[in-house]
GROMACS .gro file of C-alpha atoms in nm:
model
  436
    1MET     CA    1   0.233   1.031   2.287
    2ARG     CA    2   0.152   0.868   1.974
    3LYS     CA    3  -0.048   0.995   1.705
    4SER     CA    4  -0.406   0.880   1.702
    5VAL     CA    5  -0.444   0.629   1.352
    6ILE     CA    6  -0.768   0.623   1.076
    7ALA     CA    7  -0.807   0.383   0.852
    8ILE     CA    8  -0.993   0.423   0.553
    9VAL     CA    9  -1.200   0.092   0.469
   10GLY     CA   10  -1.484   0.023   0.187
   11ARG     CA   11  -1.549  -0.239  -0.042
   12PRO     CA   12  -1.390  -0.197  -0.345
   13ASN     CA   13  -1.350   0.079  -0.590
   14VAL     CA   14  -1.547   0.418  -0.392
   15GLY     CA   15  -1.251   0.594  -0.405
   16LYS     CA   16  -1.044   0.536  -0.081
   17SER     CA   17  -0.694   0.575  -0.295
   18THR     CA   18  -0.828   0.904  -0.402
   19ILE     CA   19  -0.872   1.025  -0.066
   20PHE     CA   20  -0.609   0.957   0.080
   21ASN     CA   21  -0.407   1.068  -0.180
   22ARG     CA   22  -0.626   1.412  -0.119
   23LEU     CA   23  -0.556   1.398   0.259
   24VAL     CA   24  -0.169   1.348   0.265
   25GLY     CA   25  -0.181   1.571   0.004
   26GLU     CA   26   0.073   1.369  -0.247
   27ARG     CA   27   0.016   1.105  -0.493
   28ILE     CA   28   0.136   0.803  -0.204
   29SER     CA   29  -0.134   0.492  -0.375
   30ILE     CA   30  -0.174   0.408  -0.699
   31VAL     CA   31  -0.536   0.524  -0.835
   32GLU     CA   32  -0.608   0.325  -1.109
   33ASP     CA   33  -1.021   0.282  -1.214
   34THR     CA   34  -1.008  -0.074  -1.137
   35PRO     CA   35  -1.174  -0.278  -0.810
   36GLY     CA   36  -0.858  -0.396  -0.594
   37VAL     CA   37  -0.570  -0.177  -0.753
   38THR     CA   38  -0.457  -0.129  -0.388
   39ARG     CA   39  -0.354  -0.421  -0.207
   40ASP     CA   40  -0.158  -0.367   0.094
   41ARG     CA   41  -0.237  -0.107   0.335
   42ILE     CA   42   0.008   0.232   0.250
   43TYR     CA   43   0.060   0.459   0.591
   44ALA     CA   44   0.118   0.838   0.551
   45GLU     CA   45   0.154   1.121   0.804
   46ALA     CA   46  -0.161   1.357   0.738
   47GLU     CA   47  -0.268   1.686   0.943
   48TRP     CA   48  -0.602   1.886   1.037
   49LEU     CA   49  -0.536   2.170   1.163
   50THR     CA   50  -0.356   2.177   1.474
   51THR     CA   51  -0.339   1.787   1.474
   52ARG     CA   52  -0.193   1.555   1.340
   53PHE     CA   53  -0.258   1.195   1.258
   54ASN     CA   54  -0.131   0.842   1.055
   55ILE     CA   55  -0.341   0.734   0.754
   56ILE     CA   56  -0.422   0.385   0.694
   57ASP     CA   57  -0.511   0.341   0.236
   58THR     CA   58  -0.625  -0.037   0.274
   59GLY     CA   59  -0.751  -0.278   0.007
   60GLY     CA   60  -1.090  -0.303  -0.037
   61ILE     CA   61  -1.296  -0.522   0.182
   62GLU     CA   62  -1.444  -0.815  -0.100
   63LEU     CA   63  -1.600  -1.158  -0.015
   64GLY     CA   64  -1.516  -1.443  -0.191
   65ASP     CA   65  -1.221  -1.716  -0.119
   66GLU     CA   66  -0.998  -1.620  -0.419
   67PRO     CA   67  -0.665  -1.600  -0.229
   68LEU     CA   68  -0.652  -1.199  -0.342
   69LEU     CA   69  -1.000  -1.159  -0.134
   70VAL     CA   70  -0.873  -1.337   0.131
   71GLN     CA   71  -0.581  -1.174   0.125
   72MET     CA   72  -0.772  -0.811   0.180
   73ARG     CA   73  -0.915  -0.918   0.366
   74ALA     CA   74  -0.710  -0.957   0.634
   75GLN     CA   75  -0.520  -0.696   0.546
   76ALA     CA   76  -0.843  -0.399   0.615
   77GLN     CA   77  -0.918  -0.638   0.877
   78VAL     CA   78  -0.607  -0.548   1.106
   79ALA     CA   79  -0.620  -0.202   0.950
   80ILE     CA   80  -0.942  -0.196   1.152
   81ASP     CA   81  -0.761  -0.344   1.463
   82GLU     CA   82  -0.476  -0.042   1.426
   83ALA     CA   83  -0.687   0.204   1.375
   84ASP     CA   84  -0.828   0.448   1.611
   85VAL     CA   85  -1.104   0.626   1.400
   86ILE     CA   86  -1.271   0.414   1.113
   87VAL     CA   87  -1.375   0.618   0.731
   88PHE     CA   88  -1.594   0.410   0.653
   89MET     CA   89  -1.650   0.521   0.288
   90VAL     CA   90  -1.908   0.376   0.003
   91ASN     CA   91  -2.000   0.526  -0.350
   92GLY     CA   92  -2.263   0.786  -0.339
   93ARG     CA   93  -2.342   0.722  -0.739
   94ASP     CA   94  -2.417   0.302  -0.630
   95GLY     CA   95  -2.603   0.385  -0.369
   96ILE     CA   96  -2.610   0.114  -0.078
   97THR     CA   97  -2.521  -0.259  -0.166
   98GLY     CA   98  -2.475  -0.623  -0.049
   99ALA     CA   99  -2.107  -0.531  -0.051
  100ASP     CA  100  -2.129  -0.210   0.140
  101GLU     CA  101  -2.407  -0.393   0.429
  102GLU     CA  102  -2.084  -0.714   0.467
  103VAL     CA  103  -1.825  -0.455   0.555
  104ALA     CA  104  -2.091  -0.225   0.753
  105LYS     CA  105  -2.092  -0.581   0.922
  106ILE     CA  106  -1.760  -0.640   1.009
  107LEU     CA  107  -1.685  -0.283   1.120
  108PHE     CA  108  -2.022  -0.308   1.406
  109LYS     CA  109  -1.800  -0.594   1.578
  110SER     CA  110  -1.468  -0.394   1.599
  111ASN     CA  111  -1.631  -0.151   1.822
  112LYS     CA  112  -1.429   0.156   1.709
  113PRO     CA  113  -1.568   0.525   1.620
  114VAL     CA  114  -1.712   0.471   1.234
  115VAL     CA  115  -1.780   0.840   1.037
  116LEU     CA  116  -1.941   0.691   0.741
  117ALA     CA  117  -1.840   0.914   0.404
  118VAL     CA  118  -1.991   0.939   0.098
  119ASN     CA  119  -1.803   0.962  -0.192
  120LYS     CA  120  -1.830   1.051  -0.570
  121VAL     CA  121  -2.117   1.360  -0.512
  122ASP     CA  122  -1.966   1.541  -0.736
  123ASN     CA  123  -2.296   1.800  -0.742
  124PRO     CA  124  -2.549   1.953  -0.529
  125GLU     CA  125  -2.764   1.792  -0.675
  126MET     CA  126  -2.631   1.456  -0.608
  127ARG     CA  127  -2.681   1.477  -0.217
  128GLU     CA  128  -3.027   1.410  -0.210
  129ASN     CA  129  -2.873   1.084  -0.244
  130ILE     CA  130  -2.721   1.078   0.078
  131TYR     CA  131  -3.016   0.968   0.295
  132GLU     CA  132  -3.059   0.652   0.204
  133PHE     CA  133  -2.710   0.520   0.399
  134TYR     CA  134  -2.835   0.655   0.725
  135SER     CA  135  -2.955   0.292   0.724
  136LEU     CA  136  -2.640   0.142   0.724
  137GLY     CA  137  -2.646   0.223   1.118
  138PHE     CA  138  -2.370   0.488   1.156
  139GLY     CA  139  -2.504   0.736   1.164
  140GLU     CA  140  -2.507   1.159   1.010
  141PRO     CA  141  -2.338   1.063   0.608
  142TYR     CA  142  -2.048   1.264   0.531
  143PRO     CA  143  -2.114   1.361   0.090
  144ILE     CA  144  -1.730   1.412  -0.019
  145SER     CA  145  -1.591   1.466  -0.333
  146GLY     CA  146  -1.254   1.303  -0.409
  147THR     CA  147  -1.205   1.404  -0.742
  148HIS     CA  148  -1.320   1.777  -0.611
  149GLY     CA  149  -1.203   1.759  -0.279
  150LEU     CA  150  -1.513   1.886  -0.139
  151GLY     CA  151  -1.632   1.812   0.184
  152LEU     CA  152  -1.338   1.664   0.351
  153GLY     CA  153  -1.304   1.935   0.628
  154ASP     CA  154  -1.637   1.822   0.739
  155MET     CA  155  -1.602   1.501   0.751
  156LEU     CA  156  -1.207   1.553   0.935
  157ASP     CA  157  -1.401   1.784   1.183
  158GLU     CA  158  -1.647   1.492   1.252
  159VAL     CA  159  -1.261   1.250   1.220
  160VAL     CA  160  -1.105   1.453   1.456
  161LYS     CA  161  -1.405   1.410   1.765
  162HIS     CA  162  -1.354   1.069   1.789
  163PHE     CA  163  -0.930   1.089   1.883
  164PRO     CA  164  -0.886   0.967   2.175
  165GLU     CA  165  -0.786   1.191   2.476
  166LYS     CA  166  -0.401   1.233   2.521
  167ILE     CA  167  -0.291   1.048   2.792
  168GLN     CA  168   0.107   1.088   2.869
  169GLU     CA  169   0.262   0.777   3.031
  170GLU     CA  170   0.248   0.686   3.374
  171ILE     CA  171   0.646   0.644   3.337
  172ASP     CA  172   0.941   0.861   3.502
  173ASP     CA  173   1.062   1.119   3.270
  174ASP     CA  174   1.452   0.993   3.385
  175THR     CA  175   1.348   0.616   3.318
  176ILE     CA  176   1.513   0.557   2.938
  177ARG     CA  177   1.260   0.437   2.704
  178PHE     CA  178   1.496   0.193   2.457
  179SER     CA  179   1.281  -0.075   2.187
  180LEU     CA  180   1.435  -0.335   1.970
  181ILE     CA  181   1.385  -0.314   1.557
  182GLY     CA  182   1.500  -0.509   1.323
  183ARG     CA  183   1.434  -0.804   1.043
  184PRO     CA  184   1.252  -1.090   1.209
  185ASN     CA  185   1.480  -1.434   1.331
  186VAL     CA  186   1.684  -1.150   1.425
  187GLY     CA  187   1.664  -1.245   1.762
  188LYS     CA  188   1.455  -0.954   1.931
  189SER     CA  189   1.287  -1.200   2.200
  190SER     CA  190   1.570  -1.410   2.297
  191LEU     CA  191   1.763  -1.038   2.368
  192VAL     CA  192   1.489  -0.896   2.555
  193ASN     CA  193   1.469  -1.192   2.718
  194SER     CA  194   1.849  -1.238   2.872
  195LEU     CA  195   1.827  -0.909   2.988
  196LEU     CA  196   1.483  -0.916   3.182
  197GLY     CA  197   1.677  -1.240   3.244
  198GLN     CA  198   1.351  -1.427   3.257
  199GLU     CA  199   1.170  -1.573   3.040
  200ARG     CA  200   0.928  -1.237   2.970
  201VAL     CA  201   0.822  -1.277   2.566
  202ILE     CA  202   0.812  -1.591   2.371
  203VAL     CA  203   1.113  -1.737   2.192
  204SER     CA  204   1.041  -1.950   1.875
  205ASP     CA  205   1.305  -1.999   1.558
  206ILE     CA  206   1.036  -1.905   1.344
  207ALA     CA  207   1.026  -1.594   1.121
  208GLY     CA  208   0.822  -1.359   1.254
  209THR     CA  209   0.627  -1.472   1.599
  210THR     CA  210   0.655  -1.188   1.790
  211ARG     CA  211   0.287  -1.010   1.670
  212ASP     CA  212   0.324  -0.666   1.850
  213ALA     CA  213   0.525  -0.441   2.078
  214ILE     CA  214   0.559  -0.541   2.443
  215ASP     CA  215   0.656  -0.304   2.720
  216THR     CA  216   0.852  -0.402   2.990
  217PRO     CA  217   0.978  -0.205   3.276
  218PHE     CA  218   1.264  -0.327   3.492
  219SER     CA  219   1.555  -0.180   3.661
  220LYS     CA  220   1.932  -0.270   3.656
  221ASP     CA  221   2.197  -0.077   3.904
  222ASP     CA  222   1.987   0.170   4.062
  223ARG     CA  223   1.859   0.258   3.682
  224ASP     CA  224   1.504   0.201   3.554
  225TYR     CA  225   1.411   0.112   3.202
  226VAL     CA  226   1.094   0.034   3.026
  227ILE     CA  227   1.218  -0.258   2.713
  228ILE     CA  228   0.965  -0.204   2.422
  229ASP     CA  229   1.045  -0.524   2.180
  230THR     CA  230   0.815  -0.492   1.856
  231ALA     CA  231   0.760  -0.738   1.571
  232GLY     CA  232   1.066  -0.781   1.257
  233MET     CA  233   1.065  -0.570   0.970
  234ARG     CA  234   1.079  -0.748   0.650
  235LYS     CA  235   1.138  -0.647   0.293
  236ARG     CA  236   0.798  -0.498   0.173
  237GLY     CA  237   0.775  -0.748  -0.186
  238LYS     CA  238   0.899  -1.112   0.034
  239VAL     CA  239   0.572  -1.032   0.296
  240TYR     CA  240   0.300  -1.235   0.176
  241GLU     CA  241   0.132  -1.275   0.570
  242SER     CA  242  -0.116  -0.957   0.683
  243THR     CA  243   0.027  -0.952   1.022
  244GLU     CA  244   0.364  -0.903   0.916
  245ARG     CA  245   0.346  -0.621   0.747
  246TYR     CA  246   0.115  -0.451   0.992
  247SER     CA  247   0.457  -0.511   1.194
  248ILE     CA  248   0.575  -0.227   1.045
  249MET     CA  249   0.343   0.028   1.211
  250ARG     CA  250   0.381  -0.097   1.548
  251ALA     CA  251   0.783  -0.077   1.542
  252LEU     CA  252   0.789   0.281   1.377
  253LYS     CA  253   0.529   0.343   1.713
  254ALA     CA  254   0.789   0.183   1.945
  255ILE     CA  255   0.994   0.424   1.757
  256GLU     CA  256   0.808   0.688   1.864
  257ARG     CA  257   0.820   0.661   2.189
  258SER     CA  258   1.190   0.535   2.245
  259ASP     CA  259   1.494   0.720   2.389
  260VAL     CA  260   1.654   0.457   2.235
  261VAL     CA  261   1.714   0.203   1.975
  262LEU     CA  262   1.832  -0.048   1.922
  263THR     CA  263   1.908  -0.203   1.545
  264LEU     CA  264   1.971  -0.576   1.532
  265ILE     CA  265   2.219  -0.734   1.264
  266ASP     CA  266   2.227  -1.162   1.255
  267ALA     CA  267   2.605  -1.226   1.231
  268ASP     CA  268   2.520  -1.530   1.098
  269ALA     CA  269   2.310  -1.375   0.857
  270GLY     CA  270   2.508  -1.061   0.765
  271ILE     CA  271   2.504  -0.745   0.671
  272GLN     CA  272   2.104  -0.775   0.437
  273GLU     CA  273   2.019  -0.460   0.265
  274GLN     CA  274   1.699  -0.406   0.435
  275ASP     CA  275   1.865  -0.373   0.769
  276LYS     CA  276   1.975   0.002   0.618
  277LYS     CA  277   1.610   0.005   0.567
  278ILE     CA  278   1.466  -0.055   0.909
  279ALA     CA  279   1.806   0.105   1.082
  280GLY     CA  280   1.719   0.443   0.890
  281TYR     CA  281   1.359   0.488   1.042
  282ALA     CA  282   1.523   0.530   1.382
  283HIS     CA  283   1.749   0.771   1.224
  284GLU     CA  284   1.489   0.999   1.037
  285ALA     CA  285   1.308   1.025   1.322
  286GLY     CA  286   1.565   1.229   1.538
  287LYS     CA  287   1.650   0.856   1.791
  288ALA     CA  288   1.975   0.772   1.985
  289VAL     CA  289   2.077   0.411   1.835
  290ILE     CA  290   2.301   0.135   1.904
  291ILE     CA  291   2.452  -0.120   1.594
  292VAL     CA  292   2.410  -0.436   1.795
  293VAL     CA  293   2.554  -0.756   1.621
  294ASN     CA  294   2.410  -1.070   1.736
  295LYS     CA  295   2.459  -1.370   1.756
  296TRP     CA  296   2.795  -1.337   1.758
  297ASP     CA  297   2.866  -1.670   1.924
  298THR     CA  298   2.822  -1.844   1.552
  299VAL     CA  299   3.092  -1.657   1.376
  300GLU     CA  300   3.413  -1.809   1.289
  301LYS     CA  301   3.722  -1.585   1.456
  302GLU     CA  302   4.018  -1.524   1.408
  303GLU     CA  303   4.210  -1.221   1.530
  304LYS     CA  304   4.073  -0.946   1.281
  305THR     CA  305   3.675  -1.110   1.281
  306MET     CA  306   3.504  -0.873   1.477
  307LYS     CA  307   3.717  -0.567   1.372
  308GLU     CA  308   3.664  -0.650   0.962
  309PHE     CA  309   3.289  -0.701   1.126
  310GLU     CA  310   3.283  -0.361   1.247
  311ASP     CA  311   3.448  -0.195   0.919
  312LYS     CA  312   3.147  -0.393   0.690
  313VAL     CA  313   2.934  -0.222   0.952
  314ARG     CA  314   3.018   0.146   0.955
  315ASP     CA  315   3.056   0.079   0.504
  316ASN     CA  316   2.722   0.004   0.474
  317PHE     CA  317   2.581   0.226   0.794
  318ARG     CA  318   2.729   0.513   0.751
  319PHE     CA  319   2.411   0.773   0.839
  320LEU     CA  320   2.466   0.589   1.119
  321ASP     CA  321   2.881   0.670   1.184
  322TYR     CA  322   2.752   0.825   1.548
  323ALA     CA  323   2.627   0.505   1.666
  324PRO     CA  324   2.846   0.263   1.834
  325ILE     CA  325   2.855  -0.109   1.779
  326VAL     CA  326   2.820  -0.378   2.017
  327PHE     CA  327   2.799  -0.756   1.955
  328LEU     CA  328   2.705  -0.999   2.178
  329SER     CA  329   2.536  -1.323   2.220
  330ALA     CA  330   2.155  -1.291   2.345
  331LYS     CA  331   2.135  -1.693   2.317
  332THR     CA  332   2.458  -1.775   2.519
  333LYS     CA  333   2.432  -1.432   2.712
  334LYS     CA  334   2.822  -1.336   2.605
  335ARG     CA  335   2.882  -0.971   2.586
  336ILE     CA  336   2.494  -0.939   2.760
  337HIS     CA  337   2.683  -0.687   3.010
  338THR     CA  338   2.815  -0.425   2.793
  339LEU     CA  339   2.484  -0.364   2.642
  340LEU     CA  340   2.312  -0.176   2.934
  341PRO     CA  341   2.588   0.065   3.034
  342LYS     CA  342   2.585   0.193   2.622
  343VAL     CA  343   2.204   0.256   2.650
  344LEU     CA  344   2.272   0.410   2.944
  345GLU     CA  345   2.525   0.649   2.823
  346THR     CA  346   2.353   0.706   2.445
  347SER     CA  347   2.028   0.804   2.602
  348GLU     CA  348   2.196   1.048   2.854
  349ASN     CA  349   2.403   1.150   2.500
  350HIS     CA  350   2.084   1.199   2.300
  351ALA     CA  351   1.920   1.444   2.654
  352LYS     CA  352   2.294   1.620   2.678
  353ARG     CA  353   2.255   2.028   2.690
  354VAL     CA  354   2.563   2.206   2.660
  355GLN     CA  355   2.657   2.562   2.772
  356THR     CA  356   2.632   2.848   2.531
  357ASN     CA  357   2.979   2.987   2.627
  358VAL     CA  358   3.157   2.711   2.580
  359LEU     CA  359   2.944   2.597   2.308
  360ASN     CA  360   3.103   2.912   2.129
  361GLU     CA  361   3.384   2.848   2.196
  362VAL     CA  362   3.405   2.540   2.075
  363ILE     CA  363   3.265   2.696   1.738
  364MET     CA  364   3.515   2.992   1.704
  365ASP     CA  365   3.827   2.770   1.794
  366ALA     CA  366   3.661   2.576   1.521
  367LEU     CA  367   3.660   2.888   1.255
  368ALA     CA  368   4.005   2.935   1.332
  369MET     CA  369   4.128   2.648   1.254
  370ASN     CA  370   3.913   2.620   0.934
  371PRO     CA  371   3.815   2.933   0.828
  372SER     CA  372   3.479   2.933   0.626
  373PRO     CA  373   3.485   2.859   0.285
  374SER     CA  374   3.377   3.175   0.036
  375ILE     CA  375   3.102   3.087  -0.221
  376LYS     CA  376   2.984   3.282  -0.533
  377GLY     CA  377   3.216   3.582  -0.378
  378GLN     CA  378   3.051   3.596  -0.076
  379LYS     CA  379   3.195   3.487   0.250
  380LEU     CA  380   3.048   3.319   0.574
  381LYS     CA  381   2.989   3.451   0.880
  382ILE     CA  382   2.914   3.281   1.191
  383PHE     CA  383   2.836   3.524   1.501
  384TYR     CA  384   2.721   3.279   1.764
  385ALA     CA  385   2.533   2.942   1.859
  386THR     CA  386   2.325   2.778   2.080
  387GLN     CA  387   2.164   2.458   2.171
  388VAL     CA  388   1.755   2.487   2.100
  389ALA     CA  389   1.658   2.155   2.189
  390VAL     CA  390   1.757   1.805   2.291
  391LYS     CA  391   1.609   1.423   2.215
  392PRO     CA  392   1.780   1.488   1.987
  393PRO     CA  393   2.038   1.742   2.116
  394SER     CA  394   1.975   2.052   1.834
  395PHE     CA  395   2.151   2.356   1.771
  396VAL     CA  396   2.142   2.717   1.540
  397VAL     CA  397   2.418   2.836   1.426
  398PHE     CA  398   2.323   3.259   1.383
  399VAL     CA  399   2.511   3.392   1.042
  400ASN     CA  400   2.553   3.640   0.734
  401GLU     CA  401   2.392   3.445   0.500
  402PRO     CA  402   2.229   3.080   0.597
  403GLU     CA  403   2.314   2.955   0.225
  404LEU     CA  404   2.678   3.001   0.246
  405MET     CA  405   2.652   2.640   0.502
  406HIS     CA  406   2.748   2.447   0.272
  407PHE     CA  407   2.643   2.102   0.417
  408THR     CA  408   2.997   1.962   0.434
  409TYR     CA  409   3.101   2.301   0.630
  410GLU     CA  410   2.776   2.191   0.874
  411ARG     CA  411   2.919   1.818   0.891
  412PHE     CA  412   3.251   1.979   1.026
  413LEU     CA  413   3.141   2.167   1.297
  414GLU     CA  414   2.872   1.863   1.390
  415ASN     CA  415   3.285   1.673   1.402
  416ARG     CA  416   3.403   1.919   1.625
  417ILE     CA  417   3.077   1.912   1.868
  418ARG     CA  418   3.131   1.615   1.879
  419GLU     CA  419   3.489   1.591   1.973
  420ALA     CA  420   3.405   1.908   2.192
  421PHE     CA  421   3.151   1.717   2.387
  422GLY     CA  422   3.056   1.373   2.306
  423PHE     CA  423   2.744   1.286   2.185
  424GLU     CA  424   2.813   0.933   2.079
  425GLY     CA  425   2.459   0.781   2.015
  426THR     CA  426   2.256   1.037   1.872
  427PRO     CA  427   2.225   1.220   1.596
  428ILE     CA  428   2.285   1.666   1.633
  429LYS     CA  429   2.086   1.866   1.417
  430ILE     CA  430   2.206   2.190   1.311
  431PHE     CA  431   2.020   2.507   1.170
  432ALA     CA  432   2.192   2.844   0.993
  433ARG     CA  433   1.951   3.117   1.089
  434LYS     CA  434   2.029   3.474   0.931
  435ARG     CA  435   2.134   3.691   1.267
  436SER     CA  436   1.856   3.973   1.253
   0.00000   0.00000   0.00000
């Protein structure tokens, strides 16, 4: 189930970034008392009481034909489209401006729930000035102060009321969900079509053709799958079209809903820095990962070409040393038959549970093979371990002092667990806990 999304919108210089930073608890957006400083949408996760949600900071909506203003307006519009609830922010010191009224017209067209926040109401006397904002047509205005953090609780209470109900996906738990992520034009849509055996999504040589996430259920060899195609993710500084920036949030949502994530690399273009950043999203989310080297038909091959490319992948994606690598060509369908069996195996490893007694035999054997080192005269003692979660497999190791569990020894234990139980394609989490 995905998190709800809030977009903070309004004309420039009403304090959107200050409120954004207050809500996410850190200074992410640039804050400067100059209109138009925030030009891109910025995403972050925030929490109010027990509810977690994604929040989007936007550049101000400002009318005009200058390229920057057009781009800012486009950025804000796609944030509005993305949002479940919109926080419309105005400046209590300025009163209603013509620009506020124009923003209101845009928001009325969105048919989204709108919570009106009147910022820069820094003292009780200024509350008398908020009543004129009723005329904007969005109901009760909520007085807030980004500078002093006043009134945000009441505003968030109202925002959370408008979140959509969490609806469980009508997909069987045995269905394997996998998504495709990668830079634009690495062949994600072509791979979807090759797997499905039919033209279910548009394929184009133009980078960034796929603008949305497309879920397609299908069956193969008596197994049910849902494949989630996503728009390509391009390096932030090189993206000029608003919809491509917008696609990053779509891809993050797709990762969130996936069991397995296919990270695509263009064999012809080679490994690029952005490939590693994109793969990092899936790794940080704890998802099973397969590295797919696409367009393998375009590479001139010698005897060791595949091994040399695999070594490059391993060297560049060291944080994904658990991920299998599949070489294929979506266009010619060469080696395409190797992909789904690997998706199935990786998904099963991601959800694998091991028996506690067998796990502890492996841990004790590992201790006998490589006793834990002493740190500052103290020696780590491991009493027992147990698996506490799947997707990803997570283990708690009960010890005398958690601080004595050095990351190198934790990695040693992870490797022994992998050798004993497999777990190819899935990250493993190990937590040291003090035995009570």
